[in-house]
Amino acid sequence: MTKTLAIFGAGPVLGLSLARRFGREGFRIALVARTTDNLDALVAALDRDGIEASGFVADVYEPAQIASAVTAIGRIDAVAFNPGGGTMGEGIVPVLDVAPENLRLILDRFLVSAVALVRAVLPDMTERGEGAILFTAGQSGLYPAPFLGNVGMAQAALRNYFHNLNAVLAEKGIYAGAVNVGALIEGSVPHRALTASPMDFEPEVIHPDVFADAFWKLYSTREAPEALVGSFGR
């Protein structure tokens, strides 16, 4: 039976690389994003590569829409929580500006939404005794960065979550793990925004295929619950 990877937060950079990497291994791809235009372009690109893909419209920040998308997709063998895209930078504040309101916003995006996705896919995976839950995480969860005040708090909580998930679910045949982004992803919204004007330093930029390879290694070996790609901020 052909396995299905569902990417929640599919975009034309990391999401597409991730889809191609798993697609080369024979996976069918389910793409979840907010706009039909984005999904249609991704499906067409994957079709040209000979990879079977379908698009599902949902906001990955909304638990109810996450649950509806999971139902619409059907069997999911591996799921990737890949939030971000054009709105990723909105609401990020340095540590001295963290307040309940802006913390709650980021927690909803990067932690609560992740928990909602896990709750939606886990029953079927548990019943089958197999599956994988993958997260795109940030280096600030490992190495605190004051300019990423509220994001670092959410990422640290997410890291605690997927480590505990992996520890508990391993005996059930289910893997949980994350790739921590420690560099600018080439072609991403943050990369384009930061390099649009002259900078006083040379940021580390890594092609999205490198991150996709890291995801595949985590999935295929299941030797560790996380990997770090890049060294930004260290």
CSV table of C-alpha atoms in Angstrom, one decimal:
chain,number,residue,atom,x,y,z
A,1,MET,CA,0.0,0.0,0.0
A,2,THR,CA,1.3,3.4,-0.9
A,3,LYS,CA,2.0,5.5,2.1
A,4,THR,CA,0.8,9.1,2.6
A,5,LEU,CA,2.7,12.1,3.9
A,6,ALA,CA,0.5,15.0,4.9
A,7,ILE,CA,2.2,18.4,5.1
A,8,PHE,CA,0.3,20.9,7.2
A,9,GLY,CA,1.6,24.3,6.2
A,10,ALA,CA,2.7,23.4,2.7
A,11,GLY,CA,4.6,26.1,0.8
A,12,PRO,CA,6.8,26.5,-2.3
A,13,VAL,CA,10.1,26.3,-0.4
A,14,LEU,CA,10.5,23.8,2.5
A,15,GLY,CA,7.1,22.3,2.0
A,16,LEU,CA,7.9,21.5,-1.7
A,17,SER,CA,11.3,20.1,-0.9
A,18,LEU,CA,9.8,17.9,1.8
A,19,ALA,CA,7.1,16.7,-0.6
A,20,ARG,CA,9.7,15.9,-3.2
A,21,ARG,CA,12.0,14.1,-0.8
A,22,PHE,CA,9.3,11.8,0.5
A,23,GLY,CA,7.7,11.5,-3.0
A,24,ARG,CA,11.0,10.1,-4.3
A,25,GLU,CA,10.6,7.3,-1.7
A,26,GLY,CA,7.2,6.4,-3.1
A,27,PHE,CA,5.0,8.5,-0.8
A,28,ARG,CA,1.7,10.0,-1.9
A,29,ILE,CA,1.6,13.6,-0.7
A,30,ALA,CA,-1.3,15.5,0.9
A,31,LEU,CA,-0.7,19.2,1.0
A,32,VAL,CA,-2.6,21.4,3.5
A,33,ALA,CA,-2.5,25.2,3.1
A,34,ARG,CA,-4.8,28.2,3.2
A,35,THR,CA,-5.1,29.1,-0.4
A,36,THR,CA,-6.1,27.2,-3.5
A,37,ASP,CA,-3.6,29.1,-5.7
A,38,ASN,CA,-0.7,27.9,-3.6
A,39,LEU,CA,-2.0,24.3,-3.5
A,40,ASP,CA,-2.6,24.2,-7.2
A,41,ALA,CA,0.9,25.4,-8.0
A,42,LEU,CA,2.4,22.8,-5.6
A,43,VAL,CA,0.4,19.9,-7.0
A,44,ALA,CA,1.3,20.9,-10.5
A,45,ALA,CA,5.0,21.1,-9.6
A,46,LEU,CA,4.9,17.6,-8.0
A,47,ASP,CA,3.0,16.2,-10.9
A,48,ARG,CA,5.8,17.3,-13.2
A,49,ASP,CA,8.1,15.3,-11.0
A,50,GLY,CA,5.9,12.2,-11.2
A,51,ILE,CA,4.7,12.5,-7.6
A,52,GLU,CA,1.1,12.0,-6.7
A,53,ALA,CA,-0.2,14.9,-4.7
A,54,SER,CA,-3.5,16.4,-3.6
A,55,GLY,CA,-4.3,19.8,-2.0
A,56,PHE,CA,-6.6,20.5,1.0
A,57,VAL,CA,-7.6,24.0,2.0
A,58,ALA,CA,-7.2,24.7,5.8
A,59,ASP,CA,-5.6,27.2,8.1
A,60,VAL,CA,-3.0,25.2,10.1
A,61,TYR,CA,-3.4,27.7,13.0
A,62,GLU,CA,-7.1,26.7,13.5
A,63,PRO,CA,-7.7,23.4,15.4
A,64,ALA,CA,-11.1,22.8,13.9
A,65,GLN,CA,-9.8,23.2,10.3
A,66,ILE,CA,-6.9,20.9,11.2
A,67,ALA,CA,-9.3,18.2,12.3
A,68,SER,CA,-11.5,18.6,9.1
A,69,ALA,CA,-8.4,18.3,6.9
A,70,VAL,CA,-7.3,15.1,8.6
A,71,THR,CA,-10.7,13.6,8.1
A,72,ALA,CA,-10.7,14.7,4.4
A,73,ILE,CA,-7.2,13.2,3.7
A,74,GLY,CA,-8.0,9.8,5.2
A,75,ARG,CA,-5.1,7.5,6.1
A,76,ILE,CA,-2.0,9.4,7.1
A,77,ASP,CA,1.2,7.4,7.6
A,78,ALA,CA,3.4,10.4,8.3
A,79,VAL,CA,2.5,14.0,9.1
A,80,ALA,CA,4.6,17.1,9.1
A,81,PHE,CA,3.7,20.2,11.0
A,82,ASN,CA,5.3,23.0,9.1
A,83,PRO,CA,3.8,26.4,10.2
A,84,GLY,CA,5.1,29.7,9.0
A,85,GLY,CA,5.1,31.2,5.5
A,86,GLY,CA,4.1,34.8,5.0
A,87,THR,CA,2.7,35.4,8.5
A,88,MET,CA,5.6,33.8,10.4
A,89,GLY,CA,7.2,37.1,11.4
A,90,GLU,CA,4.0,38.7,12.7
A,91,GLY,CA,3.8,39.0,16.4
A,92,ILE,CA,7.4,38.0,17.2
A,93,VAL,CA,8.8,40.2,20.0
A,94,PRO,CA,12.1,40.4,22.0
A,95,VAL,CA,12.1,39.1,25.5
A,96,LEU,CA,11.5,42.4,27.3
A,97,ASP,CA,8.4,43.0,25.2
A,98,VAL,CA,6.8,39.6,25.9
A,99,ALA,CA,3.3,40.2,27.2
A,100,PRO,CA,0.3,37.8,27.8
A,101,GLU,CA,-1.3,38.8,24.5
A,102,ASN,CA,1.7,38.3,22.2
A,103,LEU,CA,2.8,35.2,24.0
A,104,ARG,CA,-0.7,33.7,23.6
A,105,LEU,CA,-0.6,34.4,19.9
A,106,ILE,CA,2.7,32.6,19.3
A,107,LEU,CA,1.7,29.7,21.6
A,108,ASP,CA,-1.5,29.2,19.6
A,109,ARG,CA,0.5,29.1,16.4
A,110,PHE,CA,3.5,27.0,17.2
A,111,LEU,CA,2.3,24.9,20.2
A,112,VAL,CA,-1.5,24.7,20.5
A,113,SER,CA,-1.8,24.0,16.7
A,114,ALA,CA,0.8,21.3,16.9
A,115,VAL,CA,-1.1,19.6,19.8
A,116,ALA,CA,-4.3,19.8,17.8
A,117,LEU,CA,-2.7,18.1,14.8
A,118,VAL,CA,-1.3,15.3,17.0
A,119,ARG,CA,-4.7,14.8,18.6
A,120,ALA,CA,-6.3,14.5,15.2
A,121,VAL,CA,-3.8,12.0,13.7
A,122,LEU,CA,-2.9,9.9,16.7
A,123,PRO,CA,-6.0,7.7,17.1
A,124,ASP,CA,-5.6,6.1,13.7
A,125,MET,CA,-1.8,5.7,14.0
A,126,THR,CA,-2.3,4.1,17.4
A,127,GLU,CA,-4.9,1.7,16.1
A,128,ARG,CA,-2.6,0.6,13.2
A,129,GLY,CA,0.5,0.5,15.5
A,130,GLU,CA,2.6,2.6,13.1
A,131,GLY,CA,3.1,6.2,12.0
A,132,ALA,CA,5.3,9.3,12.3
A,133,ILE,CA,4.8,12.8,13.5
A,134,LEU,CA,7.3,15.4,12.3
A,135,PHE,CA,7.7,19.0,13.4
A,136,THR,CA,9.5,21.9,11.8
A,137,ALA,CA,11.0,23.6,14.9
A,138,GLY,CA,13.3,26.5,15.7
A,139,GLN,CA,16.8,26.7,17.1
A,140,SER,CA,15.5,29.1,19.8
A,141,GLY,CA,14.0,26.1,21.5
A,142,LEU,CA,17.6,24.8,22.0
A,143,TYR,CA,19.6,28.0,22.3
A,144,PRO,CA,17.7,31.0,23.8
A,145,ALA,CA,17.8,34.2,21.7
A,146,PRO,CA,16.6,37.3,23.4
A,147,PHE,CA,15.3,38.8,20.1
A,148,LEU,CA,13.0,35.8,19.7
A,149,GLY,CA,11.4,36.2,23.1
A,150,ASN,CA,7.9,34.8,22.8
A,151,VAL,CA,8.9,32.4,19.9
A,152,GLY,CA,11.7,30.9,22.0
A,153,MET,CA,9.3,30.2,24.8
A,154,ALA,CA,6.9,28.4,22.4
A,155,GLN,CA,9.7,26.5,20.7
A,156,ALA,CA,11.1,25.3,24.1
A,157,ALA,CA,7.6,24.0,25.0
A,158,LEU,CA,7.3,22.4,21.6
A,159,ARG,CA,10.7,20.7,22.1
A,160,ASN,CA,9.5,19.3,25.4
A,161,TYR,CA,6.4,18.0,23.8
A,162,PHE,CA,7.9,16.1,20.9
A,163,HIS,CA,10.6,14.6,23.1
A,164,ASN,CA,7.9,13.3,25.5
A,165,LEU,CA,5.8,12.2,22.6
A,166,ASN,CA,8.6,10.1,21.1
A,167,ALA,CA,9.4,8.6,24.5
A,168,VAL,CA,5.8,7.4,25.0
A,169,LEU,CA,4.8,6.5,21.5
A,170,ALA,CA,7.9,4.5,20.5
A,171,GLU,CA,6.6,1.4,22.1
A,172,LYS,CA,3.4,1.9,20.1
A,173,GLY,CA,5.3,1.9,16.8
A,174,ILE,CA,5.0,5.7,16.3
A,175,TYR,CA,7.9,8.1,15.9
A,176,ALA,CA,7.9,11.7,16.8
A,177,GLY,CA,10.7,14.1,16.1
A,178,ALA,CA,11.7,17.5,14.7
A,179,VAL,CA,14.2,19.3,12.5
A,180,ASN,CA,15.3,22.5,14.2
A,181,VAL,CA,15.9,25.3,11.7
A,182,GLY,CA,19.2,27.0,12.6
A,183,ALA,CA,19.8,29.0,9.4
A,184,LEU,CA,17.8,31.0,6.8
A,185,ILE,CA,16.1,28.6,4.4
A,186,GLU,CA,17.0,29.7,0.9
A,187,GLY,CA,14.1,31.3,-0.9
A,188,SER,CA,11.9,31.5,2.2
A,189,VAL,CA,10.0,34.6,3.3
A,190,PRO,CA,12.6,35.4,6.1
A,191,HIS,CA,15.5,34.9,3.7
A,192,ARG,CA,14.0,37.3,1.1
A,193,ALA,CA,13.1,39.9,3.7
A,194,LEU,CA,16.4,39.9,5.5
A,195,THR,CA,18.5,40.1,2.3
A,196,ALA,CA,16.3,42.7,0.5
A,197,SER,CA,18.6,45.4,1.9
A,198,PRO,CA,22.3,45.5,2.7
A,199,MET,CA,23.3,43.7,5.9
A,200,ASP,CA,26.3,44.2,8.2
A,201,PHE,CA,26.9,40.4,8.4
A,202,GLU,CA,26.6,37.4,6.2
A,203,PRO,CA,23.7,35.2,7.3
A,204,GLU,CA,23.9,31.4,7.0
A,205,VAL,CA,21.7,30.3,4.2
A,206,ILE,CA,20.9,26.6,3.5
A,207,HIS,CA,18.9,25.1,0.6
A,208,PRO,CA,15.6,23.6,1.6
A,209,ASP,CA,16.6,20.3,0.2
A,210,VAL,CA,19.1,19.9,3.1
A,211,PHE,CA,16.3,20.3,5.6
A,212,ALA,CA,14.2,17.8,3.7
A,213,ASP,CA,17.0,15.3,3.8
A,214,ALA,CA,17.2,15.8,7.5
A,215,PHE,CA,13.5,15.0,7.9
A,216,TRP,CA,13.9,11.9,5.8
A,217,LYS,CA,16.8,10.7,7.9
A,218,LEU,CA,14.9,11.2,11.1
A,219,TYR,CA,11.9,9.3,9.7
A,220,SER,CA,13.8,6.5,8.2
A,221,THR,CA,16.3,5.8,11.0
A,222,ARG,CA,14.3,6.9,14.1
A,223,GLU,CA,17.5,7.0,16.0
A,224,ALA,CA,17.0,10.4,17.5
A,225,PRO,CA,14.0,12.7,18.2
A,226,GLU,CA,15.6,15.8,16.6
A,227,ALA,CA,18.2,17.2,14.3
A,228,LEU,CA,19.7,20.7,14.0
A,229,VAL,CA,20.4,22.1,10.6
A,230,GLY,CA,22.5,25.3,10.7
A,231,SER,CA,24.1,27.2,13.5
A,232,PHE,CA,22.4,30.6,13.5
A,233,GLY,CA,22.7,32.4,16.7
A,234,ARG,CA,25.2,30.0,18.3
